[in-house]
Coordinates of C-alpha atoms and ligand atoms in Angstrom, one line a residue:
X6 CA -40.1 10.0 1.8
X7 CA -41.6 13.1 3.7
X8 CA -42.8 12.6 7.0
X9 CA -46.0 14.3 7.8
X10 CA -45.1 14.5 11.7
X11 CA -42.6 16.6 11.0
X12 CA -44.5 19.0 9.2
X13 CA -43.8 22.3 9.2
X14 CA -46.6 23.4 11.6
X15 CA -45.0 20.3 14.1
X16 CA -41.4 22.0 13.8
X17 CA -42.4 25.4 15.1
X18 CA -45.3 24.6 17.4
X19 CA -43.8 21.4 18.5
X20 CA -40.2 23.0 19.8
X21 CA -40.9 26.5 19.9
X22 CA -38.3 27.0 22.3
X23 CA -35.7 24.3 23.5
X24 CA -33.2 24.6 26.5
X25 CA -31.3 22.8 28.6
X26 CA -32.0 22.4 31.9
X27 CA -28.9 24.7 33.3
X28 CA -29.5 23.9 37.2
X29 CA -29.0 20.2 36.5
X30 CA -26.2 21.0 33.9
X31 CA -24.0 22.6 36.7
X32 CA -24.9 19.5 39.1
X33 CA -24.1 16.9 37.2
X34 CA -20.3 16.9 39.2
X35 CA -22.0 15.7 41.9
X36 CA -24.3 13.0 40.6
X37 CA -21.7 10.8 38.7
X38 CA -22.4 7.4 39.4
X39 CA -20.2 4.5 38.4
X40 CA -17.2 4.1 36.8
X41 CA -16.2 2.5 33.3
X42 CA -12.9 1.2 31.8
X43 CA -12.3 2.3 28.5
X44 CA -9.5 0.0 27.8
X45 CA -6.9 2.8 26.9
X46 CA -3.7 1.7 26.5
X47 CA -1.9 5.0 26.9
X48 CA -3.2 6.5 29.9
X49 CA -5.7 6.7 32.1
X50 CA -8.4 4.5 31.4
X51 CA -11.4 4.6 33.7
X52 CA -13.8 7.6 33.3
X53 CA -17.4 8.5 35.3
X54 CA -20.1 7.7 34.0
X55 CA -23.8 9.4 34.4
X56 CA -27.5 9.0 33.9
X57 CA -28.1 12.6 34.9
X58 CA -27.6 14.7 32.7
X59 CA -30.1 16.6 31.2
X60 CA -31.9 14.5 28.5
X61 CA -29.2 12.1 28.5
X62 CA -29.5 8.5 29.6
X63 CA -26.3 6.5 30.8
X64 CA -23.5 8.1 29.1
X65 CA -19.1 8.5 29.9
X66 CA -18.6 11.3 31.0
X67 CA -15.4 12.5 29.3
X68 CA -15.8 16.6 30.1
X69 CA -19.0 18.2 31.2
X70 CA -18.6 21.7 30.2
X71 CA -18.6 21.9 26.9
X72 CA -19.8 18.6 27.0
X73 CA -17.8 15.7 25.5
X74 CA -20.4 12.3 26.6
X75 CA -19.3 9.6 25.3
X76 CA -22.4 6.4 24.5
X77 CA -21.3 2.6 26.3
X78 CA -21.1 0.3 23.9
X79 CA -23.7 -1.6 25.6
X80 CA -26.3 0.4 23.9
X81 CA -25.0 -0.8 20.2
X82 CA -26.0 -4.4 21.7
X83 CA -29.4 -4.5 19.8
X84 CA -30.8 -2.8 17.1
X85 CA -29.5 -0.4 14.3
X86 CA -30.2 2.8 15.6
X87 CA -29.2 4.5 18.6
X88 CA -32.2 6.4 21.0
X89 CA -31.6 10.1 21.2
X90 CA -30.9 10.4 24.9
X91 CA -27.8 7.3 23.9
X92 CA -26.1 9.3 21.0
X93 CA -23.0 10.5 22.0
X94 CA -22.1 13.9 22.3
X95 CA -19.8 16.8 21.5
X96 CA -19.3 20.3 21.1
X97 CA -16.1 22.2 21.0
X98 CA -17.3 25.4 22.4
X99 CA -20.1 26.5 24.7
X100 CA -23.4 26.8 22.8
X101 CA -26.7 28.6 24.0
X102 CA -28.6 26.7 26.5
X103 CA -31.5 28.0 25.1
X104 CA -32.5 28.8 21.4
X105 CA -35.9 30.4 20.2
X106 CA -36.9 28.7 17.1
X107 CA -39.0 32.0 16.2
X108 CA -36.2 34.0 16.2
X109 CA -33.3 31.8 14.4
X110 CA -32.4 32.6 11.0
X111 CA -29.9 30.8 8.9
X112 CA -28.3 33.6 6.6
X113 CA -27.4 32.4 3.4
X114 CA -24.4 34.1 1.8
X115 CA -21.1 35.0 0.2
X116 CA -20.8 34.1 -3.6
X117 CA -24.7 33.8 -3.7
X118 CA -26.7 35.6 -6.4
X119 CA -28.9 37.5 -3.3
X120 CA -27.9 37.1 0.2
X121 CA -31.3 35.8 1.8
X122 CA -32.1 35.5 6.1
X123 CA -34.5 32.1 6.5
X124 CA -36.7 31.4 9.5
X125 CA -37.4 27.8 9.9
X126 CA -40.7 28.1 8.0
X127 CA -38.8 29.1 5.0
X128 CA -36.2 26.6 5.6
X129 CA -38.9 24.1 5.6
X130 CA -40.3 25.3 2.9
X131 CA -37.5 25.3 0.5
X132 CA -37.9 21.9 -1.4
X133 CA -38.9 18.2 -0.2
X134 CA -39.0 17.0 2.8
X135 CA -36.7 13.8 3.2
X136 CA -35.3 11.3 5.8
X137 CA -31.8 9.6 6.0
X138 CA -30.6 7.5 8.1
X139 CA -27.2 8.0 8.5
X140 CA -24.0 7.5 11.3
X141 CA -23.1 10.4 12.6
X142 CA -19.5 9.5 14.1
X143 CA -16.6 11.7 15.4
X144 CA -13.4 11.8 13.6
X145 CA -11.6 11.1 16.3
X146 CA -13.7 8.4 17.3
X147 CA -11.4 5.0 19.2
X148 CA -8.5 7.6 19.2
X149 CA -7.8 6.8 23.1
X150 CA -6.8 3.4 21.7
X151 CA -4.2 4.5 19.7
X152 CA -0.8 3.5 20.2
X153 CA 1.4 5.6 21.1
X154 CA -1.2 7.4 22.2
X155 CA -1.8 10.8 20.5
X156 CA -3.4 13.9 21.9
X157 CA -7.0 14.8 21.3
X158 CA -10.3 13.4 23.5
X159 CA -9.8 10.1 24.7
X160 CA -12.6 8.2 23.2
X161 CA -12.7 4.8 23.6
X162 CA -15.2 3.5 20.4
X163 CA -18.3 5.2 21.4
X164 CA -18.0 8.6 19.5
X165 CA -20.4 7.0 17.2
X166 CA -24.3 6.3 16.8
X167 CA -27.1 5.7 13.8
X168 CA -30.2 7.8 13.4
X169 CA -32.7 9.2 11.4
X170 CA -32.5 13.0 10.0
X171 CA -35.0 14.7 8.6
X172 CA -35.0 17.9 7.2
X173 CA -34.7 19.5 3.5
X174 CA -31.7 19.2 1.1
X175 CA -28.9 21.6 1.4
X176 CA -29.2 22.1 -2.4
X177 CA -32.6 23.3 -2.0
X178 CA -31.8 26.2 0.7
X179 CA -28.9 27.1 -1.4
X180 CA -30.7 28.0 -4.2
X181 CA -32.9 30.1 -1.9
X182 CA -30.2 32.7 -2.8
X183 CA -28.4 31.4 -5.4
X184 CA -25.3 29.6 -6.3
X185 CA -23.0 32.3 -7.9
X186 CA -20.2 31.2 -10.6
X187 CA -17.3 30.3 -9.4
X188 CA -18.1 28.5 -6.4
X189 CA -16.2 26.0 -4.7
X190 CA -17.0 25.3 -1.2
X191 CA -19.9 25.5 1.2
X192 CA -19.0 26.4 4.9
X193 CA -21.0 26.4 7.8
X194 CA -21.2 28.1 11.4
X195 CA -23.8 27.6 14.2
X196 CA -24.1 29.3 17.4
X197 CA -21.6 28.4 19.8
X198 CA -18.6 31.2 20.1
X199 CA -15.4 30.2 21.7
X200 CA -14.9 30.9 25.4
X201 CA -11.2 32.4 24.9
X202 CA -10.4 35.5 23.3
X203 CA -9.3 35.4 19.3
X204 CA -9.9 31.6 19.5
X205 CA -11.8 30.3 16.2
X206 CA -15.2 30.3 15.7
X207 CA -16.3 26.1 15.1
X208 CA -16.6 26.6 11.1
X209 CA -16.3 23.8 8.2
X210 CA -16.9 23.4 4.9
X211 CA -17.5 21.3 2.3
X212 CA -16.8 20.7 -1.5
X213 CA -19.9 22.1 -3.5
X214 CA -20.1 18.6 -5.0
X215 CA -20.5 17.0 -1.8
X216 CA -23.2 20.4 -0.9
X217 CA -25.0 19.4 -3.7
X218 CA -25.6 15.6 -3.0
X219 CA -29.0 14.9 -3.2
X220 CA -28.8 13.4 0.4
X221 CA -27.1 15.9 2.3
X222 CA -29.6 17.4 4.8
X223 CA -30.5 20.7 6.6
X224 CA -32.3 18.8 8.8
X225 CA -34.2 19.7 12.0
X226 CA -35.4 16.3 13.2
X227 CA -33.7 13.2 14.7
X228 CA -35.4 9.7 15.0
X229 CA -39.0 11.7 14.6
X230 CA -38.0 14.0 17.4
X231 CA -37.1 18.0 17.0
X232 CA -33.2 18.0 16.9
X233 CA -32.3 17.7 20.8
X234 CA -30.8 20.6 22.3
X235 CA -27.4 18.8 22.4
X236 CA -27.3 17.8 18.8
X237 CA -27.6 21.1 17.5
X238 CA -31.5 22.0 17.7
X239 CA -32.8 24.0 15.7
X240 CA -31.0 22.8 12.3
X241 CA -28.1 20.7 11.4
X242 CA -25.8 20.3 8.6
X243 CA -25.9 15.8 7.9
X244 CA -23.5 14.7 5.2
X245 CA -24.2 11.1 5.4
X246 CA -20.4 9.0 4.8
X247 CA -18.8 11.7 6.0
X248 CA -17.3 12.4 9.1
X249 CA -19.5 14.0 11.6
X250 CA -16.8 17.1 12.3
X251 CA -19.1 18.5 8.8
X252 CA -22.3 17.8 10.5
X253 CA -22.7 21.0 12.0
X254 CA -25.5 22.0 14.6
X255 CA -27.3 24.8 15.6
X256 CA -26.9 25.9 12.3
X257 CA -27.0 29.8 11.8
X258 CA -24.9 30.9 8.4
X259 CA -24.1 29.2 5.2
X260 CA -21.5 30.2 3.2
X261 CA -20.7 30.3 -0.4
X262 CA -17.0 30.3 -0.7
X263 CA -15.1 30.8 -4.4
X264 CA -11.7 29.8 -2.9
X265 CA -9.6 27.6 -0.6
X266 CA -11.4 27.4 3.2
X267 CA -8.3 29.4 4.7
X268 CA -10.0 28.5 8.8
X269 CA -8.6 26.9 11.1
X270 CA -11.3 23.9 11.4
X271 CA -10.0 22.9 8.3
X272 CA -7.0 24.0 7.0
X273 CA -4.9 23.4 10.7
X274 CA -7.4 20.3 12.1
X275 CA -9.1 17.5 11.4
X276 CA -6.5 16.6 8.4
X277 CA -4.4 13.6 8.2
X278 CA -1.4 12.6 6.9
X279 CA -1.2 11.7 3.1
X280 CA 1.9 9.6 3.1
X281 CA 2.7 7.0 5.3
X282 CA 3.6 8.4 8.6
X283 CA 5.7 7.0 12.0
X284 CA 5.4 9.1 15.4
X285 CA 8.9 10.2 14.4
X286 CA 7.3 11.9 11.6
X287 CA 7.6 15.4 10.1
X288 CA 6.5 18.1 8.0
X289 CA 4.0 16.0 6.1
X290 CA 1.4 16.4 3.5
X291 CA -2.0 16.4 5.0
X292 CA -5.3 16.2 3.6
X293 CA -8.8 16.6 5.0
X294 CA -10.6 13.6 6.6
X295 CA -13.8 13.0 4.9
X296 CA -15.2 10.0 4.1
X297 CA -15.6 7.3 7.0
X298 CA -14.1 3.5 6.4
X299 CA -15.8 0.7 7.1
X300 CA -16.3 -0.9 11.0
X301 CA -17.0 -3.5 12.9
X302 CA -17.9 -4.3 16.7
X303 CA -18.8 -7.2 18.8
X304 CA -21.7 -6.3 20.8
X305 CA -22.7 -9.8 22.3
X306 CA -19.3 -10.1 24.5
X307 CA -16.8 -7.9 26.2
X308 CA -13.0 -8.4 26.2
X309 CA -11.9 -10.8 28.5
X310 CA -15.9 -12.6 28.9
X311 CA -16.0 -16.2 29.5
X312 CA -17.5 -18.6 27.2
X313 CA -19.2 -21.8 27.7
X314 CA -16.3 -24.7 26.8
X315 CA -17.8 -27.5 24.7
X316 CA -21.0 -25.8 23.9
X317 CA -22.1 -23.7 20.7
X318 CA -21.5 -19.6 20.6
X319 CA -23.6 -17.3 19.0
X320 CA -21.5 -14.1 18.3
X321 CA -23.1 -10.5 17.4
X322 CA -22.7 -7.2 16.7
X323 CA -22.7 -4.1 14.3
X324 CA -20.9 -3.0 10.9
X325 CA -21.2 -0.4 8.2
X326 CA -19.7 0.3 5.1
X327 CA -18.6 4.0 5.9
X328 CA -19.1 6.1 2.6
X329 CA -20.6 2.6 0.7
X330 CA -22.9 0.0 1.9
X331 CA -21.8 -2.8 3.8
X332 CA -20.5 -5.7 1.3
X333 CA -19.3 -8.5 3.9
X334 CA -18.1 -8.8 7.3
X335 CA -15.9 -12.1 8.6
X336 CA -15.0 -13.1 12.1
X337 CA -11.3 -13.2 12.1
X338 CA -8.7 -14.9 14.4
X339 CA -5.1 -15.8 14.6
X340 CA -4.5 -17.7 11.1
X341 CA -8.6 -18.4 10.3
X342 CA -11.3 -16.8 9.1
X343 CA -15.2 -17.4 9.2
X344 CA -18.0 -15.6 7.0
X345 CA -20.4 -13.7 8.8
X346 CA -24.5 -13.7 8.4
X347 CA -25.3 -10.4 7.7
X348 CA -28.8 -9.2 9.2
X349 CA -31.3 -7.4 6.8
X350 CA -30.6 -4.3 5.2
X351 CA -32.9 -2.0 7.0
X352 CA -31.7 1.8 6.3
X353 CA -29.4 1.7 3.1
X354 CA -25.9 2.4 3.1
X355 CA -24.7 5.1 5.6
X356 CA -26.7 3.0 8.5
X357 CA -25.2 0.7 11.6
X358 CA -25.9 -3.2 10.2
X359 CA -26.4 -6.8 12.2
X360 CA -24.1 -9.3 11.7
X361 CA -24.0 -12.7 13.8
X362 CA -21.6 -15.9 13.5
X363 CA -23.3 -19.5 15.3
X364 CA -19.8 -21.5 16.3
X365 CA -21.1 -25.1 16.7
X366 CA -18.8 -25.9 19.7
X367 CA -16.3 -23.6 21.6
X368 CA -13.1 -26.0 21.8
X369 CA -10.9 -23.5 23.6
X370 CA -9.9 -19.8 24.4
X371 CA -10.5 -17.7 21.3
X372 CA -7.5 -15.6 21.3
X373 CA -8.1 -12.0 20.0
X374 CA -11.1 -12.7 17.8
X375 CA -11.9 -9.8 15.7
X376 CA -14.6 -8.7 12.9
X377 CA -13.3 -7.4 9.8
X378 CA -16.1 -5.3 7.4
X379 CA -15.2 -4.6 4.0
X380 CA -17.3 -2.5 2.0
X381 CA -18.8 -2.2 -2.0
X382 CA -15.6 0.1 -3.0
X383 CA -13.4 -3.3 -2.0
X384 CA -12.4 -0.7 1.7
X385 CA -11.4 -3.2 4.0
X386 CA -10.9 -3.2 7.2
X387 CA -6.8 -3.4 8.3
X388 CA -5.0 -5.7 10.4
X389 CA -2.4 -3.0 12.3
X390 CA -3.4 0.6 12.8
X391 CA -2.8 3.1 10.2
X392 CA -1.5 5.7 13.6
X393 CA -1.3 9.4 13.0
X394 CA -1.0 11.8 15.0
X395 CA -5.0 12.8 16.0
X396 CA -5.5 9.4 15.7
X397 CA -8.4 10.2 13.3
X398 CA -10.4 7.8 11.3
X399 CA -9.5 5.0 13.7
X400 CA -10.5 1.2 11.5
X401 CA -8.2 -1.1 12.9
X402 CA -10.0 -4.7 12.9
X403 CA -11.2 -4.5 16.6
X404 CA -10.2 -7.4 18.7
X405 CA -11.5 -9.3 21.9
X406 CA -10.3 -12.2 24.0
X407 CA -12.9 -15.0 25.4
X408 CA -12.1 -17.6 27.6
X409 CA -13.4 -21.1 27.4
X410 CA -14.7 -22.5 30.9
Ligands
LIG507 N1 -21.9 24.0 15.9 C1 -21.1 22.9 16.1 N2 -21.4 21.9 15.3 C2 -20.6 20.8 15.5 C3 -19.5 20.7 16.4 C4 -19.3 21.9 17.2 O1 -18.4 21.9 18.1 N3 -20.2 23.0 17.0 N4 -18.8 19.6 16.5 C5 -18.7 18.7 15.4 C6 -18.1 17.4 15.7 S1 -16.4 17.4 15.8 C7 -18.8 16.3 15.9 S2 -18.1 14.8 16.2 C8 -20.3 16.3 15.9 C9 -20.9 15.6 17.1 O2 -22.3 15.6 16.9 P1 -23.3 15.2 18.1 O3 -22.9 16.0 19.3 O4 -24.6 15.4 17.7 O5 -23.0 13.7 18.4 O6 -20.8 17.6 15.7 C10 -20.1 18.4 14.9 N5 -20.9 19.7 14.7
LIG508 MO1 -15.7 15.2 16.1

């Protein structure tokens, strides 16, 4: 599976140095274009949206510095994998707006045998080269729609988006220094420092089981291009199935940790509750969220479109499995249920699939028609939220209205 264009040569002399265009960062205030509804039941729904800024094309605009861009759902209307300059974005600190791929090291360390400082060259050159496609998604992704609404970024659904990484196996730099005994997590930082005093460095970890899959990535290259500047060029952490709050960019430090993960990123966020919870709720167990559910959109038609009465209806859109492939998906409304046609498997299990439904004649309004996605692990999509209070891991069978005219 290694890709010649992304030798090692093409990684250095190919992005020896990438920035972002700072000018046109600090104009993009004034170049917002239209205006979107995100369908937000809580709040304020309608956010900017952009085609200007730098390497970006149309994207929602939900904060420009650090930027949170959210992708339209219009872009998951065709195709499994979402372009570059679509793939939503986010960062929870500032990050350099330029990095030298000469000068970054990634320093391995902690409970390693001998502590080692890699350029990209040795990075590269520490085991196979191998591809993935994989959905990177935010944990928090559809949390706007929760209701009652929690706090957090308002994204509607588009805190999601499939592509190919490239780039070694995190197994293979690790044992550039050495797993020591006693290891038990794997933890991760990149460049970006937070703005405010004493604030805490963007760190994560992961279970040295899960470091040591055979398809989690360093990688350095998305959909055949170097990592874009946004998604955390020059190296990023990809744990396909998981959660994308792992995937960490701009990779400069690994970690080797023999104990708990005592920071903040881990131990105080991005954790849900592990009972059953109400918004009354307190003082609950809470576990890390890891592993994504399975998902479904319609892509073909909007809430509230209008459908031809009498005629046939073709109905599309996307699904994955979340940590398993994809085993079904079924259009579902109000006391019926229709199998879905599954398009072809064209990336293996972590990847955005087709599905489409052919209705042979619309007879009336199709009151909140959803698609359900279930999984090879029997995960199944549910018919009422499962709220908490980040709203994380949203999977609540997504529902549209069409009218019949
Ligand atoms: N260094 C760094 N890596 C990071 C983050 C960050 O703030 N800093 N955010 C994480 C979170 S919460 C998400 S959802 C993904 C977003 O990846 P993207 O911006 O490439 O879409 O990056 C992850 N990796
Ligand atoms: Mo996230």
């Amino acid at each position: 599976m290694s890709d010649p264009r992304l030798s090692r040569r093409a990684l250095i002399a190919g992005a020896a140095t990438t920035a972002l265009a700072a000018p046109a960062l600090a104009s993009i205030g004034a170049k917002l274009g239209g205006m979107i509804d995100l369908g937000l039941p809580g709040g304020p729904s309608l956010r900017p949206t952009t085609p200007a800024f730098p390497g970006k094309g149309e994207m929602i605009v939900q904060r420009i510095r650090p930027p949170l861009l959210e992708t339209p759902m219009d872009a998951f209307a065709k195709g499994t994998i979402t372009p570059n300059d679509r793939m939503f974005v986010r960062w929870n600190w500032p990050f350099p707006t330029e990095v030298k791929a000469a000068e970054h090291r990634v320093a391995v360390g902690g409970a390693v045998k001998a502590p080692v400082s890699l350029t990209l060259d040795d990075v590269a050159a520490a085991g196979e080269h191998i591809s993935v496609v994989a959905i990177n998604q935010c944990a928090g992704n559809g949390r706007g729609l929760s209701e009652p609404r929690v706090t957090g970024t308002q994204w509607g659904n588009g805190a999601m988006g499939c592509a190919k990484w490239t780039g070694v196996r995190l197994k293979d730099v690790l044992a550039k220094a050495g797993v020591a005994e006693g290891a038990k997590r794997v933890r991760f930082a990149g460049l970006d420092v937070p703005l405010t005093d004493g604030a805490p460095q963007f760190i994560k970890s992961v279970p040295l089981d899960i470091a040591m899959r055979d398809d989690v990535l360093v990688a350095w290259a998305m959909n055949d291009e170097p990592l874009p500047i946004l998604h955390g060029f020059p190296l990023r952490i990809v744990v396909p199935g998981w959660f994308s709050t792992y995937w960490v960019k701009m990779l400069s430090t690994i970690e080797v940790l023999t104990g708990e993960d005592e920071s903040h990123y881990v131990a105080e966020t991005y954790r849900w509750p592990s009972v059953p919870v109400t918004p009354e709720s307190k003082d609950f167990p809470t576990v890390p969220i890891t592993a994504m559910p399975p998902r479904a959109f319609i892509t073909s038609h909007a809430d509230g479109a209008t459908v031809a009465l009498g005629k046939p209806l073709v109905l599309e859109g996307i699904a994955f499995g979340g940590d398993a492939a994809l085993e079904r998906v079924d259009l579902v409304g109000k006391g019926w249920e229709i199998p879905c046609e599954l398009g072809p498997d064209e990336h293996g299990p972590y990847a955005f699939r087709r599905w489409s439904v052919n209705l042979p004649q619309v007879a009336g309004d199709f009151e909140e028609v959803g698609v359900r996605a279930k999984n090879v692990n029997g995960a199944v999509q549910p018919e009422t939220l499962v709220w908490n209070p980040s709203g994380y891991a949203r999977n609540v069978i997504e529902r549209i209205t069409l009218r019949a005219q």
